[in-house]
Structures are given as structure tokens and as C-alpha cells.
mmCIF file of C-alpha atoms in Angstrom:
data_model
loop_
_atom_site.group_PDB
_atom_site.id
_atom_site.type_symbol
_atom_site.label_atom_id
_atom_site.label_comp_id
_atom_site.label_asym_id
_atom_site.label_seq_id
_atom_site.Cartn_x
_atom_site.Cartn_y
_atom_site.Cartn_z
ATOM 1 C CA UNK A 1 20.643 3.992 11.812
ATOM 2 C CA UNK A 2 23.829 4.787 9.963
ATOM 3 C CA UNK A 3 24.047 7.935 7.768
ATOM 4 C CA UNK A 4 22.686 7.411 4.382
ATOM 5 C CA UNK A 5 23.840 10.230 1.651
ATOM 6 C CA UNK A 6 22.442 10.678 -1.631
ATOM 7 C CA UNK A 7 26.024 12.584 -2.094
ATOM 8 C CA UNK A 8 27.170 12.399 -5.799
ATOM 9 C CA UNK A 9 30.515 12.153 -4.954
ATOM 10 C CA UNK A 10 30.425 10.038 -2.194
ATOM 11 C CA UNK A 11 28.457 7.449 -4.851
ATOM 12 C CA UNK A 12 30.960 7.641 -7.163
ATOM 13 C CA UNK A 13 33.620 7.428 -4.859
ATOM 14 C CA UNK A 14 32.376 4.055 -3.426
ATOM 15 C CA UNK A 15 31.616 2.703 -6.990
ATOM 16 C CA UNK A 16 34.798 3.630 -8.517
ATOM 17 C CA UNK A 17 36.167 1.281 -4.860
ATOM 18 C CA UNK A 18 33.999 -1.170 -5.836
ATOM 19 C CA UNK A 19 34.421 -1.857 -9.099
ATOM 20 C CA UNK A 20 38.154 -2.713 -8.520
ATOM 21 C CA UNK A 21 37.310 -5.653 -6.180
ATOM 22 C CA UNK A 22 38.498 -8.885 -7.365
ATOM 23 C CA UNK A 23 35.517 -10.755 -7.310
ATOM 24 C CA UNK A 24 32.270 -8.570 -7.049
ATOM 25 C CA UNK A 25 28.453 -9.702 -6.592
ATOM 26 C CA UNK A 26 26.223 -7.432 -8.079
ATOM 27 C CA UNK A 27 22.939 -8.475 -6.238
ATOM 28 C CA UNK A 28 19.933 -6.438 -7.081
ATOM 29 C CA UNK A 29 15.730 -6.383 -5.621
ATOM 30 C CA UNK A 30 13.656 -6.233 -9.449
ATOM 31 C CA UNK A 31 10.427 -4.462 -8.289
ATOM 32 C CA UNK A 32 10.619 -0.734 -7.242
ATOM 33 C CA UNK A 33 14.172 -1.229 -8.108
ATOM 34 C CA UNK A 34 15.093 -2.089 -11.702
ATOM 35 C CA UNK A 35 11.043 -1.556 -12.624
ATOM 36 C CA UNK A 36 8.701 1.132 -11.858
ATOM 37 C CA UNK A 37 5.701 -0.497 -9.996
ATOM 38 C CA UNK A 38 2.449 -1.660 -11.960
ATOM 39 C CA UNK A 39 -1.384 -2.411 -11.507
ATOM 40 C CA UNK A 40 -0.439 -5.633 -12.593
ATOM 41 C CA UNK A 41 2.459 -7.390 -11.477
ATOM 42 C CA UNK A 42 2.689 -9.500 -14.831
ATOM 43 C CA UNK A 43 2.959 -6.301 -16.669
ATOM 44 C CA UNK A 44 5.945 -4.591 -15.526
ATOM 45 C CA UNK A 45 9.500 -4.836 -17.283
ATOM 46 C CA UNK A 46 12.836 -3.511 -15.979
ATOM 47 C CA UNK A 47 13.522 -0.116 -17.617
ATOM 48 C CA UNK A 48 15.981 0.026 -20.656
ATOM 49 C CA UNK A 49 18.938 1.497 -19.770
ATOM 50 C CA UNK A 50 19.365 -0.371 -16.085
ATOM 51 C CA UNK A 51 19.071 -3.907 -17.980
ATOM 52 C CA UNK A 52 21.141 -2.766 -20.218
ATOM 53 C CA UNK A 53 24.299 -2.146 -17.565
ATOM 54 C CA UNK A 54 23.075 -5.264 -15.461
ATOM 55 C CA UNK A 55 23.813 -7.368 -18.973
ATOM 56 C CA UNK A 56 27.067 -6.011 -18.955
ATOM 57 C CA UNK A 57 27.911 -6.563 -15.435
ATOM 58 C CA UNK A 58 26.604 -10.440 -16.134
ATOM 59 C CA UNK A 59 29.243 -10.589 -18.998
ATOM 60 C CA UNK A 60 32.261 -8.876 -17.045
ATOM 61 C CA UNK A 61 34.784 -11.007 -15.613
ATOM 62 C CA UNK A 62 34.800 -12.356 -12.187
ATOM 63 C CA UNK A 63 31.197 -10.254 -11.420
ATOM 64 C CA UNK A 64 28.083 -12.459 -10.670
ATOM 65 C CA UNK A 65 24.590 -10.458 -11.124
ATOM 66 C CA UNK A 66 21.814 -11.758 -8.762
ATOM 67 C CA UNK A 67 18.088 -10.932 -9.149
ATOM 68 C CA UNK A 68 17.283 -10.858 -5.223
ATOM 69 C CA UNK A 69 13.302 -10.628 -5.015
ATOM 70 C CA UNK A 70 9.967 -11.279 -3.328
ATOM 71 C CA UNK A 71 8.175 -12.547 -6.628
ATOM 72 C CA UNK A 72 7.934 -16.700 -7.181
ATOM 73 C CA UNK A 73 10.804 -17.595 -9.193
ATOM 74 C CA UNK A 74 8.596 -18.771 -11.887
ATOM 75 C CA UNK A 75 7.560 -14.908 -11.981
ATOM 76 C CA UNK A 76 10.739 -13.533 -11.437
ATOM 77 C CA UNK A 77 11.760 -15.269 -15.073
ATOM 78 C CA UNK A 78 8.249 -14.247 -16.886
ATOM 79 C CA UNK A 79 8.983 -11.059 -16.727
ATOM 80 C CA UNK A 80 12.768 -10.364 -16.177
ATOM 81 C CA UNK A 81 13.226 -12.827 -19.091
ATOM 82 C CA UNK A 82 17.334 -13.389 -18.095
ATOM 83 C CA UNK A 83 19.671 -15.481 -19.453
ATOM 84 C CA UNK A 84 19.347 -19.029 -18.428
ATOM 85 C CA UNK A 85 22.709 -18.775 -16.808
ATOM 86 C CA UNK A 86 22.055 -15.403 -15.425
ATOM 87 C CA UNK A 87 21.677 -16.586 -11.058
ATOM 88 C CA UNK A 88 18.180 -15.785 -9.522
ATOM 89 C CA UNK A 89 16.861 -15.765 -6.234
ATOM 90 C CA UNK A 90 13.118 -15.753 -5.943
ATOM 91 C CA UNK A 91 10.413 -15.805 -2.901
ATOM 92 C CA UNK A 92 13.068 -14.121 -0.471
ATOM 93 C CA UNK A 93 15.541 -16.721 -0.542
ATOM 94 C CA UNK A 94 12.957 -19.820 -0.383
ATOM 95 C CA UNK A 95 13.799 -20.333 -4.108
ATOM 96 C CA UNK A 96 17.324 -20.125 -5.850
ATOM 97 C CA UNK A 97 17.978 -21.084 -9.881
ATOM 98 C CA UNK A 98 21.794 -20.633 -9.129
ATOM 99 C CA UNK A 99 24.855 -22.365 -11.439
ATOM 100 C CA UNK A 100 21.784 -23.228 -13.873
ATOM 101 C CA UNK A 101 19.824 -25.691 -10.577
ATOM 102 C CA UNK A 102 16.613 -25.187 -9.835
ATOM 103 C CA UNK A 103 16.065 -25.151 -5.702
ATOM 104 C CA UNK A 104 12.583 -24.689 -4.027
ATOM 105 C CA UNK A 105 11.671 -28.084 -2.466
ATOM 106 C CA UNK A 106 9.276 -27.799 0.700
ATOM 107 C CA UNK A 107 8.466 -30.637 2.774
ATOM 108 C CA UNK A 108 5.431 -32.771 3.051
ATOM 109 C CA UNK A 109 4.518 -30.614 6.205
ATOM 110 C CA UNK A 110 5.369 -27.371 4.626
ATOM 111 C CA UNK A 111 3.593 -27.921 1.769
ATOM 112 C CA UNK A 112 0.364 -28.326 3.833
ATOM 113 C CA UNK A 113 1.186 -25.443 5.410
ATOM 114 C CA UNK A 114 1.326 -23.423 2.796
ATOM 115 C CA UNK A 115 -1.523 -24.637 1.844
ATOM 116 C CA UNK A 116 -3.716 -24.185 5.135
ATOM 117 C CA UNK A 117 -2.759 -20.183 5.028
ATOM 118 C CA UNK A 118 -3.810 -19.828 1.246
ATOM 119 C CA UNK A 119 -7.065 -21.426 2.380
ATOM 120 C CA UNK A 120 -7.363 -18.946 5.177
ATOM 121 C CA UNK A 121 -6.175 -15.703 3.136
ATOM 122 C CA UNK A 122 -8.442 -16.656 0.400
ATOM 123 C CA UNK A 123 -11.232 -16.284 2.491
ATOM 124 C CA UNK A 124 -10.078 -13.076 3.496
ATOM 125 C CA UNK A 125 -9.901 -11.108 -0.737
ATOM 126 C CA UNK A 126 -13.479 -12.424 -0.835
ATOM 127 C CA UNK A 127 -14.510 -10.484 1.839
ATOM 128 C CA UNK A 128 -12.491 -7.227 0.621
ATOM 129 C CA UNK A 129 -12.413 -6.421 -3.320
ATOM 130 C CA UNK A 130 -10.009 -4.772 -4.759
ATOM 131 C CA UNK A 131 -7.607 -7.117 -2.877
ATOM 132 C CA UNK A 132 -5.055 -9.782 -4.220
ATOM 133 C CA UNK A 133 -3.857 -12.960 -3.092
ATOM 134 C CA UNK A 134 -0.567 -13.850 -5.055
ATOM 135 C CA UNK A 135 0.009 -17.634 -4.048
ATOM 136 C CA UNK A 136 3.889 -18.853 -4.064
ATOM 137 C CA UNK A 137 5.584 -21.519 -3.689
ATOM 138 C CA UNK A 138 6.780 -20.872 0.581
ATOM 139 C CA UNK A 139 3.633 -18.823 1.236
ATOM 140 C CA UNK A 140 0.943 -15.881 0.097
ATOM 141 C CA UNK A 141 0.854 -12.206 -0.329
ATOM 142 C CA UNK A 142 -1.301 -9.718 -0.249
ATOM 143 C CA UNK A 143 -1.550 -7.219 -2.257
ATOM 144 C CA UNK A 144 -3.679 -4.301 -1.667
ATOM 145 C CA UNK A 145 -2.547 -1.341 -4.235
ATOM 146 C CA UNK A 146 -5.619 -1.087 -5.461
ATOM 147 C CA UNK A 147 -7.683 -0.603 -2.848
ATOM 148 C CA UNK A 148 -7.878 2.930 -0.604
ATOM 149 C CA UNK A 149 -5.573 2.997 2.699
ATOM 150 C CA UNK A 150 -8.832 2.625 4.975
ATOM 151 C CA UNK A 151 -9.400 -0.820 3.396
ATOM 152 C CA UNK A 152 -5.683 -2.037 2.726
ATOM 153 C CA UNK A 153 -5.334 -1.366 7.140
ATOM 154 C CA UNK A 154 -8.947 -3.595 7.146
ATOM 155 C CA UNK A 155 -7.883 -6.276 5.164
ATOM 156 C CA UNK A 156 -4.201 -6.864 6.265
ATOM 157 C CA UNK A 157 -5.622 -6.622 9.911
ATOM 158 C CA UNK A 158 -8.320 -9.531 8.581
ATOM 159 C CA UNK A 159 -5.424 -11.454 7.107
ATOM 160 C CA UNK A 160 -2.623 -11.569 9.581
ATOM 161 C CA UNK A 161 -5.572 -12.642 11.712
ATOM 162 C CA UNK A 162 -6.753 -15.380 10.114
ATOM 163 C CA UNK A 163 -2.799 -16.270 8.566
ATOM 164 C CA UNK A 164 -1.595 -16.950 12.437
ATOM 165 C CA UNK A 165 -4.519 -18.808 13.686
ATOM 166 C CA UNK A 166 -3.986 -21.313 9.952
ATOM 167 C CA UNK A 167 -0.640 -21.465 11.342
ATOM 168 C CA UNK A 168 1.018 -20.161 13.983
ATOM 169 C CA UNK A 169 4.977 -20.404 13.332
ATOM 170 C CA UNK A 170 3.646 -18.676 9.404
ATOM 171 C CA UNK A 171 6.784 -15.436 8.623
ATOM 172 C CA UNK A 172 4.835 -11.830 8.523
ATOM 173 C CA UNK A 173 6.700 -9.148 7.108
ATOM 174 C CA UNK A 174 5.354 -6.076 5.417
ATOM 175 C CA UNK A 175 6.324 -3.926 2.409
ATOM 176 C CA UNK A 176 4.965 -1.774 0.361
ATOM 177 C CA UNK A 177 1.131 -1.846 -0.361
ATOM 178 C CA UNK A 178 1.956 -6.119 0.552
ATOM 179 C CA UNK A 179 1.397 -7.766 3.615
ATOM 180 C CA UNK A 180 3.413 -11.862 3.391
ATOM 181 C CA UNK A 181 3.103 -15.035 5.096
ATOM 182 C CA UNK A 182 5.366 -17.727 4.204
ATOM 183 C CA UNK A 183 6.826 -21.096 6.009
ATOM 184 C CA UNK A 184 10.338 -20.611 5.577
ATOM 185 C CA UNK A 185 11.788 -18.369 7.970
ATOM 186 C CA UNK A 186 15.174 -17.067 5.512
ATOM 187 C CA UNK A 187 15.491 -13.529 4.219
ATOM 188 C CA UNK A 188 17.219 -11.495 1.563
ATOM 189 C CA UNK A 189 19.460 -11.133 3.942
ATOM 190 C CA UNK A 190 20.777 -15.314 4.481
ATOM 191 C CA UNK A 191 20.498 -15.370 0.152
ATOM 192 C CA UNK A 192 23.707 -12.366 0.036
ATOM 193 C CA UNK A 193 25.211 -14.373 2.872
ATOM 194 C CA UNK A 194 25.035 -17.603 1.255
ATOM 195 C CA UNK A 195 25.776 -15.910 -2.385
ATOM 196 C CA UNK A 196 29.303 -14.080 -0.765
ATOM 197 C CA UNK A 197 30.079 -17.985 0.255
ATOM 198 C CA UNK A 198 29.028 -19.799 -2.471
ATOM 199 C CA UNK A 199 31.288 -17.500 -4.879
ATOM 200 C CA UNK A 200 33.773 -16.353 -2.684
ATOM 201 C CA UNK A 201 33.108 -12.873 -3.032
ATOM 202 C CA UNK A 202 35.128 -10.411 -1.938
ATOM 203 C CA UNK A 203 32.637 -7.169 -2.322
ATOM 204 C CA UNK A 204 28.729 -6.847 -2.546
ATOM 205 C CA UNK A 205 26.733 -3.805 -4.366
ATOM 206 C CA UNK A 206 23.075 -4.385 -3.324
ATOM 207 C CA UNK A 207 20.370 -2.160 -4.451
ATOM 208 C CA UNK A 208 16.353 -2.526 -3.053
ATOM 209 C CA UNK A 209 13.806 -0.422 -2.528
ATOM 210 C CA UNK A 210 11.431 -2.201 -0.270
ATOM 211 C CA UNK A 211 11.418 -2.878 3.638
ATOM 212 C CA UNK A 212 12.135 -6.609 2.838
ATOM 213 C CA UNK A 213 15.148 -5.200 1.426
ATOM 214 C CA UNK A 214 16.970 -3.829 4.763
ATOM 215 C CA UNK A 215 17.509 -7.785 5.487
ATOM 216 C CA UNK A 216 19.738 -7.524 2.979
ATOM 217 C CA UNK A 217 20.960 -4.128 3.865
ATOM 218 C CA UNK A 218 21.742 -5.114 6.852
ATOM 219 C CA UNK A 219 24.641 -7.845 5.952
ATOM 220 C CA UNK A 220 26.615 -6.038 3.923
ATOM 221 C CA UNK A 221 30.122 -4.895 5.642
ATOM 222 C CA UNK A 222 33.181 -2.718 4.659
ATOM 223 C CA UNK A 223 34.010 -3.170 1.216
ATOM 224 C CA UNK A 224 29.710 -3.595 -0.078
ATOM 225 C CA UNK A 225 27.591 -0.869 -0.812
ATOM 226 C CA UNK A 226 24.021 -0.406 -0.322
ATOM 227 C CA UNK A 227 22.200 1.626 -2.252
ATOM 228 C CA UNK A 228 18.476 2.334 -1.257
ATOM 229 C CA UNK A 229 15.934 3.042 -3.924
ATOM 230 C CA UNK A 230 13.337 6.094 -2.883
ATOM 231 C CA UNK A 231 11.900 7.432 0.368
ATOM 232 C CA UNK A 232 11.672 5.417 3.504
ATOM 233 C CA UNK A 233 14.455 4.604 6.999
ATOM 234 C CA UNK A 234 17.252 2.568 5.763
ATOM 235 C CA UNK A 235 20.076 0.468 6.954
ATOM 236 C CA UNK A 236 22.288 1.246 3.589
ATOM 237 C CA UNK A 237 24.828 3.823 2.777
ATOM 238 C CA UNK A 238 23.699 5.399 0.268
ATOM 239 C CA UNK A 239 19.900 6.380 -1.790
ATOM 240 C CA UNK A 240 18.492 7.361 -4.950
ATOM 241 C CA UNK A 241 15.283 9.106 -5.780
ATOM 242 C CA UNK A 242 13.675 6.259 -7.964
ATOM 243 C CA UNK A 243 14.030 2.939 -10.390
ATOM 244 C CA UNK A 244 15.615 6.421 -13.738
ATOM 245 C CA UNK A 245 17.938 7.276 -11.103
ATOM 246 C CA UNK A 246 19.456 3.871 -10.588
ATOM 247 C CA UNK A 247 19.833 3.459 -13.877
ATOM 248 C CA UNK A 248 22.654 6.406 -13.710
ATOM 249 C CA UNK A 249 24.282 4.015 -10.505
ATOM 250 C CA UNK A 250 24.072 0.497 -12.877
ATOM 251 C CA UNK A 251 25.613 2.135 -15.498
ATOM 252 C CA UNK A 252 28.456 3.656 -13.725
ATOM 253 C CA UNK A 253 29.689 0.174 -12.134
ATOM 254 C CA UNK A 254 28.772 -1.573 -15.214
ATOM 255 C CA UNK A 255 31.265 0.516 -17.079
ATOM 256 C CA UNK A 256 33.430 0.496 -13.877
ATOM 257 C CA UNK A 257 33.722 -2.892 -13.529
ATOM 258 C CA UNK A 258 33.977 -3.987 -17.836
ATOM 259 C CA UNK A 259 37.257 -1.635 -18.156
ATOM 260 C CA UNK A 260 39.183 -2.501 -14.991
ATOM 261 C CA UNK A 261 42.636 -3.924 -15.669
ATOM 262 C CA UNK A 262 42.812 -7.442 -16.019
#
């Protein structure tokens, strides 16, 4: 595990260098990164300061802002109210709204697999009051934020067994108070790599808080900047305490990018 720093001078230096890149991608997770968590996922919103910085970056020359989330694309659109020309990637890289085009088609076989897994997880949800089953286009999430740690562990175990019984090839991944099951094996790392190629980017900034964001940190290279939001082991080079602390980072990057020499 590489060393991760919280040193502000080091972060400042990295952002100054990053802002000078000819073509830059600013990729951001949403929940727990731009927005604090909430018991009702439909009621969250980006911190005003962070969102203002995001919009400034979105308008900056040779800068592509992309929200890369585990949320379904429709949910991401609803909670962010992102401009129509802002790139969005949902469901950990399955769903894309990039360059004005939506991309999320599943094959008939994948749709059948999603339905089978969903039915199995619904049965688990009925056994555990307070556990919420979220149905997504390419899979499902088992949310345990509203139950005790003991109940969450029991529900996760039951959900894992049920999902794998329904579909032995299902992809299982954990997150903060969520266990997810998907039929397409793509990650946020795949999304970042594809975005880099698509836009011919010279550098990438990525910020995220969850276990699934480590896939994105893993594909960052020299000249890129990864920022982990919150606690936990990480491959990111830099760490801030919480979404509020990330606001200052985004404001600094936005100022530097918007005022760099032409």
C-alpha cells in the first residue's frame, strides 16, 4: 500500500502541477465525496461550495468534469441536477452519459440475470426490516445503514448466499453500509481508463470515499492526483477528512485551472 499524505503543502503542490496539464479530466464520486451521506439517498445534495467549484471546472478550457458514481444514472441525474453537457457515469461504469449520448444497454440474457438476482434479494429484504433493496439497471444494492451492525452482517450474509444461488457469475462488491451485486464486471477503474482514452487526457484528478473508488485510484499514474475522502486504507496519494475538506481542494483546483495561462 503506497503512502498517503494529508500534508497540505504536498496537496497544494500537486494541485498546482495538475492544473497546468494541457488536457485534464476531473472525475468525482458523488455520495460521501461531493455530498454527505443521508439515510434517504434521494434527499442528498452536493455541498454548495464543492458544486460551485465543479461548475467552474466544467466551464474551464480543456477540462472534462465527470461524475463517476455507483448510483444508477437516473438517480445521479436527479440528485445532482447536473448540466446536460456534463458527463455522468453511473452504476460503477455500466451506464454512460458522455458527449450527449446515453449508453446502458444490457443484453436479454443480462436483463434476465438482473431479474433473477433481484427476486432473490427481495426475498432477503422481506426477512430484515430496515434493510433496503435498491434495484439498478445492471444489478442491485443491499442498504444496511438503518439497521444495527449485527443485523447488517446477518443480512449481508443472507443476501450474498441468495444472489450467488440465483446467479453463480454475479459480481459482488462491498461499500459503506451497502453490498452490491452486478451482472456486468466493470469498475470505476475501467471507467477512468476509458475516459482518459476518450478525451486524450494528459492528467486525471479523482476523488472518492468508498471501497469501490479504490479501483479508480488503482489506475492513476504519474501526473495524476487521487484524493481519498475520509478514513480507510487507500491507494490514493492524498487524503482529506470529509466532504467539507474536499470543498477547499476543489476550490483551489478550480481557481488554478480557470486562471492558468492560455
